[in-house]
Coordinates of C-alpha atoms in Angstrom, one line a residue:
Chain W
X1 CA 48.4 -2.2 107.1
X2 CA 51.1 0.2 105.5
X3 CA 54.3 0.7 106.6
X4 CA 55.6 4.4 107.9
X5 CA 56.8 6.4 104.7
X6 CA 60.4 5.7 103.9
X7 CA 62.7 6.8 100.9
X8 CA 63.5 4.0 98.8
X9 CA 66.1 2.6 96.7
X10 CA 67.2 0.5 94.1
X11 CA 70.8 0.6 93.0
X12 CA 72.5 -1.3 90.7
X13 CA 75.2 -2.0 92.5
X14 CA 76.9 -3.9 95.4
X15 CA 78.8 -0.7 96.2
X16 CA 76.5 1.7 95.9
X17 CA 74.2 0.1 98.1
X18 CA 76.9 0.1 101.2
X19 CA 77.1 4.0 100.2
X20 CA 73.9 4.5 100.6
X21 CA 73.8 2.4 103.5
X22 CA 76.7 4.6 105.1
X23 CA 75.3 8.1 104.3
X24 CA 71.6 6.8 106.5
X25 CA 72.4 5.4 109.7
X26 CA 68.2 4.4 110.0
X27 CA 68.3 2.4 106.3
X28 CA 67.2 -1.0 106.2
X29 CA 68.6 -3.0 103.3
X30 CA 65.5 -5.1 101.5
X31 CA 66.1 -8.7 100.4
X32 CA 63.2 -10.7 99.9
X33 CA 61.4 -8.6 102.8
X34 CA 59.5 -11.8 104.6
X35 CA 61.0 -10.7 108.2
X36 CA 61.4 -6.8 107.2
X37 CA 57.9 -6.0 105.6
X38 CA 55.5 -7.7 108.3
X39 CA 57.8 -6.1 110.9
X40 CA 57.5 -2.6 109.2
X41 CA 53.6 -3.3 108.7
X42 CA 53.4 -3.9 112.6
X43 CA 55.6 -0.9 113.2
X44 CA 57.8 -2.8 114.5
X45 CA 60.3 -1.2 112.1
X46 CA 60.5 2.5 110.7
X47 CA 63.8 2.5 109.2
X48 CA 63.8 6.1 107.3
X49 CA 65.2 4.2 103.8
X50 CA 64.9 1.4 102.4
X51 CA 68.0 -0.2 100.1
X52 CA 66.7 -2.8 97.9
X53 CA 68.9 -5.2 96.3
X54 CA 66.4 -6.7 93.7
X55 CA 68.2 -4.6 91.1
X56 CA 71.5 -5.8 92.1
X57 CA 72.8 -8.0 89.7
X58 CA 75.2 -11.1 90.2
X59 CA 73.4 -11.8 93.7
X60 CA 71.6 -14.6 92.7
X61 CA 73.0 -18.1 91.6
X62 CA 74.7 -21.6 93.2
X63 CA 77.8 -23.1 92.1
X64 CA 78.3 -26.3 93.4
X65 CA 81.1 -27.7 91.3
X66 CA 83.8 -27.7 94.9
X67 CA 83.1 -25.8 98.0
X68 CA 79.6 -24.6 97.3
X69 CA 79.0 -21.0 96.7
X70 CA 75.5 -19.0 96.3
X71 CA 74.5 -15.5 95.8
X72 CA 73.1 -13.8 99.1
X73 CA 70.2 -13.3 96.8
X74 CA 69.4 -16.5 96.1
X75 CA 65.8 -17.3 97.6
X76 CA 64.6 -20.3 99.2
X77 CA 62.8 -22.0 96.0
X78 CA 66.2 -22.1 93.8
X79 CA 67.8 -23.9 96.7
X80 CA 65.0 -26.1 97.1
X81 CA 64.7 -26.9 93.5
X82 CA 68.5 -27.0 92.6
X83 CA 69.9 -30.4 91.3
X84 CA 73.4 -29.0 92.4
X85 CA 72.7 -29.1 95.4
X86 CA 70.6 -32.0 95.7
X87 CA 73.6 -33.9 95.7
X88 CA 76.2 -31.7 96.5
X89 CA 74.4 -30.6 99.7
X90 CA 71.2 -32.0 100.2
X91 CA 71.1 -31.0 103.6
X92 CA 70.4 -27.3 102.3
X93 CA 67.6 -28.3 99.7
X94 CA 66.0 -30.3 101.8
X95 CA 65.8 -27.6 104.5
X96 CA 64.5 -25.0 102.3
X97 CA 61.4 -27.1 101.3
X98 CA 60.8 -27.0 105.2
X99 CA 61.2 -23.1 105.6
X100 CA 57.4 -21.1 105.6
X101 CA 55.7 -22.4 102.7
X102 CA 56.2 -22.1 98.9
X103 CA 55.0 -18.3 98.3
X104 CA 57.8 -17.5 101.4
X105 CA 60.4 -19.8 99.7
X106 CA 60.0 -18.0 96.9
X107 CA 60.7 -15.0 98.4
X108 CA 63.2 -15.4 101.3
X109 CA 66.9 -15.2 100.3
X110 CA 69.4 -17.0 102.4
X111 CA 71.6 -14.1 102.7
X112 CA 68.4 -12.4 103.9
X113 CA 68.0 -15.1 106.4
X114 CA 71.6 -15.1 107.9
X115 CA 72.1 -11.3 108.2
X116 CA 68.7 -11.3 110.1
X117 CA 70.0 -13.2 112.9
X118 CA 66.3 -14.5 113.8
X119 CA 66.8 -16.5 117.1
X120 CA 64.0 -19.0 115.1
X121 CA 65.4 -19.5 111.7
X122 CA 66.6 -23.0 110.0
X123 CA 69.5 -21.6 107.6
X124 CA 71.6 -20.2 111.3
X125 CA 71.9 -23.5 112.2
X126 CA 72.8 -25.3 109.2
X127 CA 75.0 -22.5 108.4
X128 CA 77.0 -23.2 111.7
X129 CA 77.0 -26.7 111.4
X130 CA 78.4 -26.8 107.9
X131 CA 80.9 -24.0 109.1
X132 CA 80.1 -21.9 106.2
X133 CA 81.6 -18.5 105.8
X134 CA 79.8 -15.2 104.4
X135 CA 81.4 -13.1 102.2
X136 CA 80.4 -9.2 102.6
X137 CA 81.3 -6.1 101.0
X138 CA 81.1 -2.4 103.0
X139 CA 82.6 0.9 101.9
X140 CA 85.6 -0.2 103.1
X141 CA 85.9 -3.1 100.9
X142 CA 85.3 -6.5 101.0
X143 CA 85.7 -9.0 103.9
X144 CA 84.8 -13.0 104.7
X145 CA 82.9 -13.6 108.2
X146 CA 83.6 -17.7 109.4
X147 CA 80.3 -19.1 110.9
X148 CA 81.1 -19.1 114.5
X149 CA 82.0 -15.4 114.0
X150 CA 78.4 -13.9 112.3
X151 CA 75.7 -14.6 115.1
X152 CA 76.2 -12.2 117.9
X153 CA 72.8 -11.7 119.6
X154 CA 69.0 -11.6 119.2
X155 CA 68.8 -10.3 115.3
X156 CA 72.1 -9.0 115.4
X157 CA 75.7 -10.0 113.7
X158 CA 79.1 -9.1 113.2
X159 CA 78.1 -6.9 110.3
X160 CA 78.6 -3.3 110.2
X161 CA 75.9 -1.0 109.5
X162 CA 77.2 -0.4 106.0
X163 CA 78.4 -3.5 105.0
X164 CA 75.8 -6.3 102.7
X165 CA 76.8 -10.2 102.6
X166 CA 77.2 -11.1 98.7
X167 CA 77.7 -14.3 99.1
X168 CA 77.3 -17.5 101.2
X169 CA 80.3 -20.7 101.3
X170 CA 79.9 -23.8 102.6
X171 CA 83.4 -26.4 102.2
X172 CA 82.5 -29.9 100.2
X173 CA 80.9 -32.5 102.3
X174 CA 83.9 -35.1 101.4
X175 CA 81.8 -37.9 102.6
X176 CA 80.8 -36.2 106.1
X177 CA 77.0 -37.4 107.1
X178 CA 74.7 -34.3 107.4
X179 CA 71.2 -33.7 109.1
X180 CA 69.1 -31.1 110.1
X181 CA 66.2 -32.0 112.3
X182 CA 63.2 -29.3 113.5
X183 CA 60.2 -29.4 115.6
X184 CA 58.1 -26.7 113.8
X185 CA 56.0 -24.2 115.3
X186 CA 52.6 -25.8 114.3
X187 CA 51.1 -22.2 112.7
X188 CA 54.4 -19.9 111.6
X189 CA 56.5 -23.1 110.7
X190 CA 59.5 -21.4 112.3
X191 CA 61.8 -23.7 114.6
X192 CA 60.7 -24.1 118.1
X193 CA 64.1 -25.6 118.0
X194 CA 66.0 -27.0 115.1
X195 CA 69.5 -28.6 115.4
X196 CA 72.0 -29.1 112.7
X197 CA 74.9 -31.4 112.6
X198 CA 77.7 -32.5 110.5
X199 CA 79.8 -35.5 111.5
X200 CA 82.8 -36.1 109.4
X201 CA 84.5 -39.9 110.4
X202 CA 88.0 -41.3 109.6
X203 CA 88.9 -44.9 107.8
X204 CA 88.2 -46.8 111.6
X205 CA 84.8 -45.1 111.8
X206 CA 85.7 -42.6 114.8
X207 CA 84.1 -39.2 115.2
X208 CA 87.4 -37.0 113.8
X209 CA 85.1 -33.7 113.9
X210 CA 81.4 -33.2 114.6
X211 CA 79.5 -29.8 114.7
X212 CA 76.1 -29.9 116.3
X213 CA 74.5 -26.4 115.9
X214 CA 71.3 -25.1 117.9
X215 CA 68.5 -22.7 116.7
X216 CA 64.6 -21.8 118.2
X217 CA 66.2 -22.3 121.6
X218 CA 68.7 -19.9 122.5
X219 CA 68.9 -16.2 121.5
X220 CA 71.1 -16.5 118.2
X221 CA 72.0 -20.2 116.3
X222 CA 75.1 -21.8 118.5
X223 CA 77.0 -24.5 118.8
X224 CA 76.4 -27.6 121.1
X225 CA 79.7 -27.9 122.4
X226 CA 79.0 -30.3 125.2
X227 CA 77.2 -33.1 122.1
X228 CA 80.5 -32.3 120.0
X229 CA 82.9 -32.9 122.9
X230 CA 81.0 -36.1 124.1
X231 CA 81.3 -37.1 120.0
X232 CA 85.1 -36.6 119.3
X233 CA 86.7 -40.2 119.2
X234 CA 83.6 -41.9 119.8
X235 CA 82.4 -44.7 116.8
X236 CA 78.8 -43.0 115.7
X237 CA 76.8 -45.8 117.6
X238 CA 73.5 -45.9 119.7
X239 CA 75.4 -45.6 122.8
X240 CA 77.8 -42.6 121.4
X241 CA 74.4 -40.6 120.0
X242 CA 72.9 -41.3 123.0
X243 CA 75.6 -40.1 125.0
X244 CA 75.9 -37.0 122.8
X245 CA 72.4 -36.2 122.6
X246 CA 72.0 -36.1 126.5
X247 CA 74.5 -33.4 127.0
X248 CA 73.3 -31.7 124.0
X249 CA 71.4 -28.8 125.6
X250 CA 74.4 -28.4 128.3
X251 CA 75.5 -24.9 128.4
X252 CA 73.6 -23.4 126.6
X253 CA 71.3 -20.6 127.7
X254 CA 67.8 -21.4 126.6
X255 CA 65.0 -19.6 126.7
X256 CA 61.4 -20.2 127.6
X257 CA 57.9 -18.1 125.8
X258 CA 54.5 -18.7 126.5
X259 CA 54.8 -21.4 123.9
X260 CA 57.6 -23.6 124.8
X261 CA 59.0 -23.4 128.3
X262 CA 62.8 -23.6 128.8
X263 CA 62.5 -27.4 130.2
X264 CA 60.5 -28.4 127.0
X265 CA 62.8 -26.3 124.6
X266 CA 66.0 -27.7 126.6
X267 CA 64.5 -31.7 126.2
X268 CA 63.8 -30.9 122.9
X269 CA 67.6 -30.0 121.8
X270 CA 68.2 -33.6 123.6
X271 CA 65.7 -35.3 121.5
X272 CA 66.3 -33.6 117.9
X273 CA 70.2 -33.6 118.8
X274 CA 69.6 -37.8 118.6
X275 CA 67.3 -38.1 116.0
X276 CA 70.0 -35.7 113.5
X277 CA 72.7 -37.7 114.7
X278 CA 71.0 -41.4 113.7
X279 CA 69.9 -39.2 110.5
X280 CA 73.7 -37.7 109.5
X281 CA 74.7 -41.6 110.5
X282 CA 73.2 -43.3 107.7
X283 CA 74.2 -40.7 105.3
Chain O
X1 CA 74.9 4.0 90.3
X2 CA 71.8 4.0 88.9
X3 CA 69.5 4.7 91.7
X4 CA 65.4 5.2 91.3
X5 CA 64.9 7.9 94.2
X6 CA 62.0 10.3 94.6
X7 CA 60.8 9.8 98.2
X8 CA 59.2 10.6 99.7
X9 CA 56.9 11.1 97.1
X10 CA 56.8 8.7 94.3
X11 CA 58.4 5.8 92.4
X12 CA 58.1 5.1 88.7
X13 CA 56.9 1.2 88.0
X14 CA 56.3 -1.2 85.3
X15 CA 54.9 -4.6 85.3
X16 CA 53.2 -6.6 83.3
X17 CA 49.7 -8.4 84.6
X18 CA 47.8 -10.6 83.3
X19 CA 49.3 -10.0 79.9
X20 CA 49.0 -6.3 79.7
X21 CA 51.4 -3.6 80.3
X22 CA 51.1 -1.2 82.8
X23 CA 53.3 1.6 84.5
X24 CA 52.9 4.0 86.9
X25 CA 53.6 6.3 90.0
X26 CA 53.3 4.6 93.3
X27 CA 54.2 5.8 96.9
X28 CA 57.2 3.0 97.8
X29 CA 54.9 1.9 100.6
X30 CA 52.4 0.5 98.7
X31 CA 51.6 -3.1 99.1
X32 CA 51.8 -4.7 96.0
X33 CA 48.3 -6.5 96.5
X34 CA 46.5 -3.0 97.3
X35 CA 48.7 -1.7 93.6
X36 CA 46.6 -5.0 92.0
X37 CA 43.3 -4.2 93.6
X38 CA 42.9 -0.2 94.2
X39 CA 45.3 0.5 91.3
X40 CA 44.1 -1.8 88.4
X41 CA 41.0 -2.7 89.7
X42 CA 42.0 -6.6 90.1
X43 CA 40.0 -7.5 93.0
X44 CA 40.4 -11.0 92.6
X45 CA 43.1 -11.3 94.7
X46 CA 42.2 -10.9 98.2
X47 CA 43.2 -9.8 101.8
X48 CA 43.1 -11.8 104.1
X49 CA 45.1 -11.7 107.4
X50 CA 47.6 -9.0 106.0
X51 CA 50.2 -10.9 107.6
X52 CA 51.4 -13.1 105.0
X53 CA 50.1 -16.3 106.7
X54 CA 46.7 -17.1 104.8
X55 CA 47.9 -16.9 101.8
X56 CA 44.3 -15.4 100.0
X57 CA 46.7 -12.8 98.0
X58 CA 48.8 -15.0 96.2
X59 CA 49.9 -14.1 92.7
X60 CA 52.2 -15.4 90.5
X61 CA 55.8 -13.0 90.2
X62 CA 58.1 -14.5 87.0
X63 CA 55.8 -18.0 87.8
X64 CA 56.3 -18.2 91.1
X65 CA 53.8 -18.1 94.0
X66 CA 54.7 -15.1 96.3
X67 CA 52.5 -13.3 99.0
X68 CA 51.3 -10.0 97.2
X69 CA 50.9 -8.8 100.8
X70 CA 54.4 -8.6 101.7
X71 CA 55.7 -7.3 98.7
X72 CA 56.0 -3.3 98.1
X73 CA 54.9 -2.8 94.6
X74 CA 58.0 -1.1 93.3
X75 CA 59.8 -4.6 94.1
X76 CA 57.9 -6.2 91.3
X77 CA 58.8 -3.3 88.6
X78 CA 59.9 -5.2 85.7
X79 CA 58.4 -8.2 86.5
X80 CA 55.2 -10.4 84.7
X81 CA 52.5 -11.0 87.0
X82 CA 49.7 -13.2 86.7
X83 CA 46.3 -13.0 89.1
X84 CA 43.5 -15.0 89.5
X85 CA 42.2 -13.1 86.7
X86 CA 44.8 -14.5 84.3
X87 CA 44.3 -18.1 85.0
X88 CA 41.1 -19.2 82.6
X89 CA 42.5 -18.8 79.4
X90 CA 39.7 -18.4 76.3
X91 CA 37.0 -18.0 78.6
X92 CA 37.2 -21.1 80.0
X93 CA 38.6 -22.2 83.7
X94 CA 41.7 -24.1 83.6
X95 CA 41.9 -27.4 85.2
X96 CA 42.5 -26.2 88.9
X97 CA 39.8 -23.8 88.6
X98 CA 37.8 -26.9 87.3
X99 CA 39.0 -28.9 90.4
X100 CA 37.2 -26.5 92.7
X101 CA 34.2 -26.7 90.8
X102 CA 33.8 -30.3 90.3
X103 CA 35.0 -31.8 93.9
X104 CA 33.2 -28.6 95.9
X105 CA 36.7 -27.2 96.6
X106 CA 34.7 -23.8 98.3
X107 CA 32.1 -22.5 100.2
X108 CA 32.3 -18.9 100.9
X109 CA 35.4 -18.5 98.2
X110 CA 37.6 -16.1 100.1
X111 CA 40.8 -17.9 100.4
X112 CA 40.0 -19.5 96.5
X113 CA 42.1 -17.1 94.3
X114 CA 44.8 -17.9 96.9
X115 CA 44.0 -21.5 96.8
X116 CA 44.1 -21.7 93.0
X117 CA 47.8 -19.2 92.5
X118 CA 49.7 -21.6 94.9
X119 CA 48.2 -25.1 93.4
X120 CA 48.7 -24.0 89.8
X121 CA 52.5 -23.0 90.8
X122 CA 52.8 -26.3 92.5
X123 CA 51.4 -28.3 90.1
X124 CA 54.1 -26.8 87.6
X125 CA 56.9 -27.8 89.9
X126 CA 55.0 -31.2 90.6
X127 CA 53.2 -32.5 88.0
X128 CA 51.9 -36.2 89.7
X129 CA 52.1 -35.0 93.5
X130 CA 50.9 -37.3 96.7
X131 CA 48.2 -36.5 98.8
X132 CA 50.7 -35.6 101.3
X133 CA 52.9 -33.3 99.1
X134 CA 49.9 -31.4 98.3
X135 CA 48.8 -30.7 101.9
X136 CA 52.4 -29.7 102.2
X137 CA 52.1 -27.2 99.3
X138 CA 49.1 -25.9 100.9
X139 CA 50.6 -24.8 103.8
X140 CA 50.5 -21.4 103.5
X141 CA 47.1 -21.5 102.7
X142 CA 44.2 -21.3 105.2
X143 CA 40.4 -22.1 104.7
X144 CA 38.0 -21.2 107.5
X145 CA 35.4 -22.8 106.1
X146 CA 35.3 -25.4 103.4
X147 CA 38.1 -27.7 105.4
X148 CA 40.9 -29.1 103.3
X149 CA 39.5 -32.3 102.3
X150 CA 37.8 -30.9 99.0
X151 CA 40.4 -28.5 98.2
X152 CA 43.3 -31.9 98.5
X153 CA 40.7 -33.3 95.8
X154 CA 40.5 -30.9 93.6
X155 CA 43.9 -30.5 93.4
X156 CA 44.2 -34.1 92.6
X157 CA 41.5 -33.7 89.7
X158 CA 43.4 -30.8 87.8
X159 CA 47.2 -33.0 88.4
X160 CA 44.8 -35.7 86.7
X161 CA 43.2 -33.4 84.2
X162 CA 46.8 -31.8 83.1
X163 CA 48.3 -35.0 82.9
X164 CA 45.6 -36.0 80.3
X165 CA 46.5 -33.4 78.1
X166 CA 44.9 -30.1 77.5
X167 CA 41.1 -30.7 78.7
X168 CA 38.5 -31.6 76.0
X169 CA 36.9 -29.0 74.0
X170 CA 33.6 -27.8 76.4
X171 CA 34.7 -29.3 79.7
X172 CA 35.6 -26.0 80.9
X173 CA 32.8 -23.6 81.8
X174 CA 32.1 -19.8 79.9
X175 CA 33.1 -17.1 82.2
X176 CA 30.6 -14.4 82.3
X177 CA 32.6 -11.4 83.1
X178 CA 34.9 -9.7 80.7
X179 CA 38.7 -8.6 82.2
X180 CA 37.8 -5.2 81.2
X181 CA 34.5 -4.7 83.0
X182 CA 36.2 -5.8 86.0
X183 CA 39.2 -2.8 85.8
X184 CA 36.7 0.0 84.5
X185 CA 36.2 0.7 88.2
X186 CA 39.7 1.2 88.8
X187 CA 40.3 5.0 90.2
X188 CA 41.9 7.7 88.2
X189 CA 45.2 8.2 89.5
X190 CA 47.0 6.0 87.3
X191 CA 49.2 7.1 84.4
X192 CA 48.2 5.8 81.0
X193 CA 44.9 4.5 82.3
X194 CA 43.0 6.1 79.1
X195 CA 46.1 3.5 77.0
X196 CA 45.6 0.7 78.9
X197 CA 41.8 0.5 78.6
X198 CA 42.1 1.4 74.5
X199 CA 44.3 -1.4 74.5
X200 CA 41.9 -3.9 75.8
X201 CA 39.3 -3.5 73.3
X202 CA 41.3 -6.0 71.3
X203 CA 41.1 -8.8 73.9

């Protein structure tokens, strides 16, 4: 299966990518390509140009000496196989293992992931639970996007057509428990709902902040306001994670496909939302 | 800005497989597994679902496994590339291709080449892996026929077989075919084809 014909190119640059992004309004830009060439294969996508960033330099890389920093380029394997990270943020490692397979982790970036928007992905939810921030660069200049800010609908985010995340930011755990739980489609391995959270407690125990984030189940990743709000205060007990995980799916518009119906999706938020809590508990 | 445009015609690329340098002209949409097998004649690597879920097209990109499928083959100019057809080294099979032998790892051999790329990468990551960390590996790897049972094994006999060292002299068995016979067939349109084959005769 080939793809439509489409111009292609490679700069070597950050900037002249968004250029050339500006100047085609139909260009796709090409990261590791795991959503983009299957889609164009299927026809699903024509775009009439293809920017690839493979011969961008400084896009790859993960610094993880205080808030964590890595390259939108940066594929799945590095994360996975980082020692940074493995105990800076193991959260992120551990996830990437989880993501495809090998030959897709060594492929998929995690900039690629997050400007893709895919209602299904892991790296959404994490992202929104650890309340990273992107940072992106256009023809206009460069800009940072907060977590809650990216996702705006079904494969779509606060990007503009011309602009390309560089880089991806996550703040220091400081001791906050972290767990990402998924219930993965048996043949693709995407999420038929993953949920991330990251509970952060005081000196006393008590919840002081708690992010619960939602992917596979609702059109873009999003937060699970009604578990966070039922968390706040709370000491991170059976009872309180019970509590939390009950109301987890609360709110939230979920959506039901041939291969999970809305009720099952909705009880699944419930029952990952617990089991990531007791997980990010003992952490 | 240094850009490589000449669409919609053609793209200038350069990669090393196998050992051996090659370049040429490809339309962008090429898939990188139909530049291995229509282009250099490596029809090792297979197609299977086209889809990058069976994994019978994995190759080796700058030692990783990747899905040659869904890759355009100007995304791997620059890079070293290693096929099925690079993995015996001195005409004999290396220890996964040994695995397969010895434990029955096949039947019909479609999804082997496949098979072989992404346990050899994993085994490099992985050296002494469970049985359950192998399946895990395998993931993107299907097998309609053999089942998974004697492909797990022979994964477990080349981990053993690597960690004993390099395998004893004669364990491995001759290949008959000769890398060269195998690209002869290769069609015309690719630059420096008359160069590439000269420089063969050496190997």
């Amino acid at each position: 299966m080939f793809p439509n014909q489409f111009e292609y190119h490679r700069p070597s640059s950050v900037q002249a990518a968004a250029g050339l992004l500006a100047a085609d309004p139909d260009a796709k830009l090409l990261a590791g390509g795991h959503s983009l060439i299957p889609a164009m294969k299927l026809r699903l996508a024509s775009p009439s140009s293809l920017v690839d960033l493979g011969g961008v330099d400084g896009l790859t890389g993960i610094d993880a000496s205080g808030p964590i920093k890595i390259g939108a380029m940066t594929t799945y394997a590095a994360i996975r196989d980082s020692r940074e990270l493995k105990s800076a943020l193991p959260i992120l490692a551990e996830a990437a293992d989880n993501v495809g397979d090998p030959a897709v982790q060594a492929r998929g970036t995690i900039g690629g992931a997050l400007a893709h928007s895919d209602p299904a992905a892991d790296y959404t939810a994490i992202f929104l639970a650890l309340d990273g921030s992107v940072e992106v660069t256009g023809t206009n200049g460069a800009r940072t996007i907060a977590a809650d800010d990216l996702f705006v609908d079904l494969f779509t985010t606060a990007l503009a057509p011309d602009e390309i995340i560089t880089s991806v930011s996550f703040p220091a755990l400081d001791g906050a428990g972290t767990a990402y739980e998924k219930f993965r489609h048996p043949a693709s391995g995407y999420a038929v709902v993953g949920v991330a959270v990251k509970i952060a407690t005081g000196s006393d125990g008590k919840v002081e902040s708690a992010r619960v984030a939602v992917t596979g189940a609702t059109s873009k990743a999003t937060r699970a306001t009604a578990a966070e709000e039922a968390l706040q205060g709370k000491t991170l007990d059976d009872a309180a994670i019970d509590a939390a995980a009950a109301v987890a799916g609360n709110g939230l518009e979920i959506n039901g496909d041939h291969f999970a119906s809305e009720e099952y999706r909705r009880h699944l938020v419930s029952v990952l939302t617990g089991r990531a809590l007791r997980k990010a508990a003992q952490t | 800005m240094a850009t490589t445009t000449t669409a919609p015609g053609r793209v200038g690329v350069r990669m090393k497989v196998n050992g051996v340098d090659y370049a040429a002209e490809v339309e962008p949409r090429l898939l990188l597994v139909s530049f291995l097998r229509d282009n250099l004649g490596l029809t090792g690597t297979h197609i299977g679902c086209d889809t990058s879920q069976c994994g019978a097209c994995v190759i080796h990109l700058d030692g990783q496994p990747v899905k040659s499928c869904t890759l355009f083959a100007v995304q791997a100019d620059g890079a070293e590339l290693t096929t099925i057809e690079g993995i015996a080294k001195n005409g004999e099979y290396d220890a996964v291709q040994m695995g397969f032998w010895e434990m029955h790892g096949l039947q019909c051999g479609y999804c082997t080449p496949g098979m072989i790329m992404t346990a050899n990468a994993f085994l490099d990551r992985n050296p002494n892996p469970t049985e359950a960390e192998i399946r895990h590996a395998l993931e993107g790897n299907l097998c309609r026929c053999t089942g998974y049972q004697n492909i797990v094994k022979a994964v477990q006999y080349a981990a053993k077989q690597r960690a004993g060292g390099a395998m004893e002299a004669g364990s491995g068995t001759d290949l008959d075919f000769e890398h060269k016979d195998v690209i002869e067939h290769a069609p015309e349109d690719l630059q420096d084809w008359g160069d590439q084959l000269a420089g063969q005769e050496e190997r």
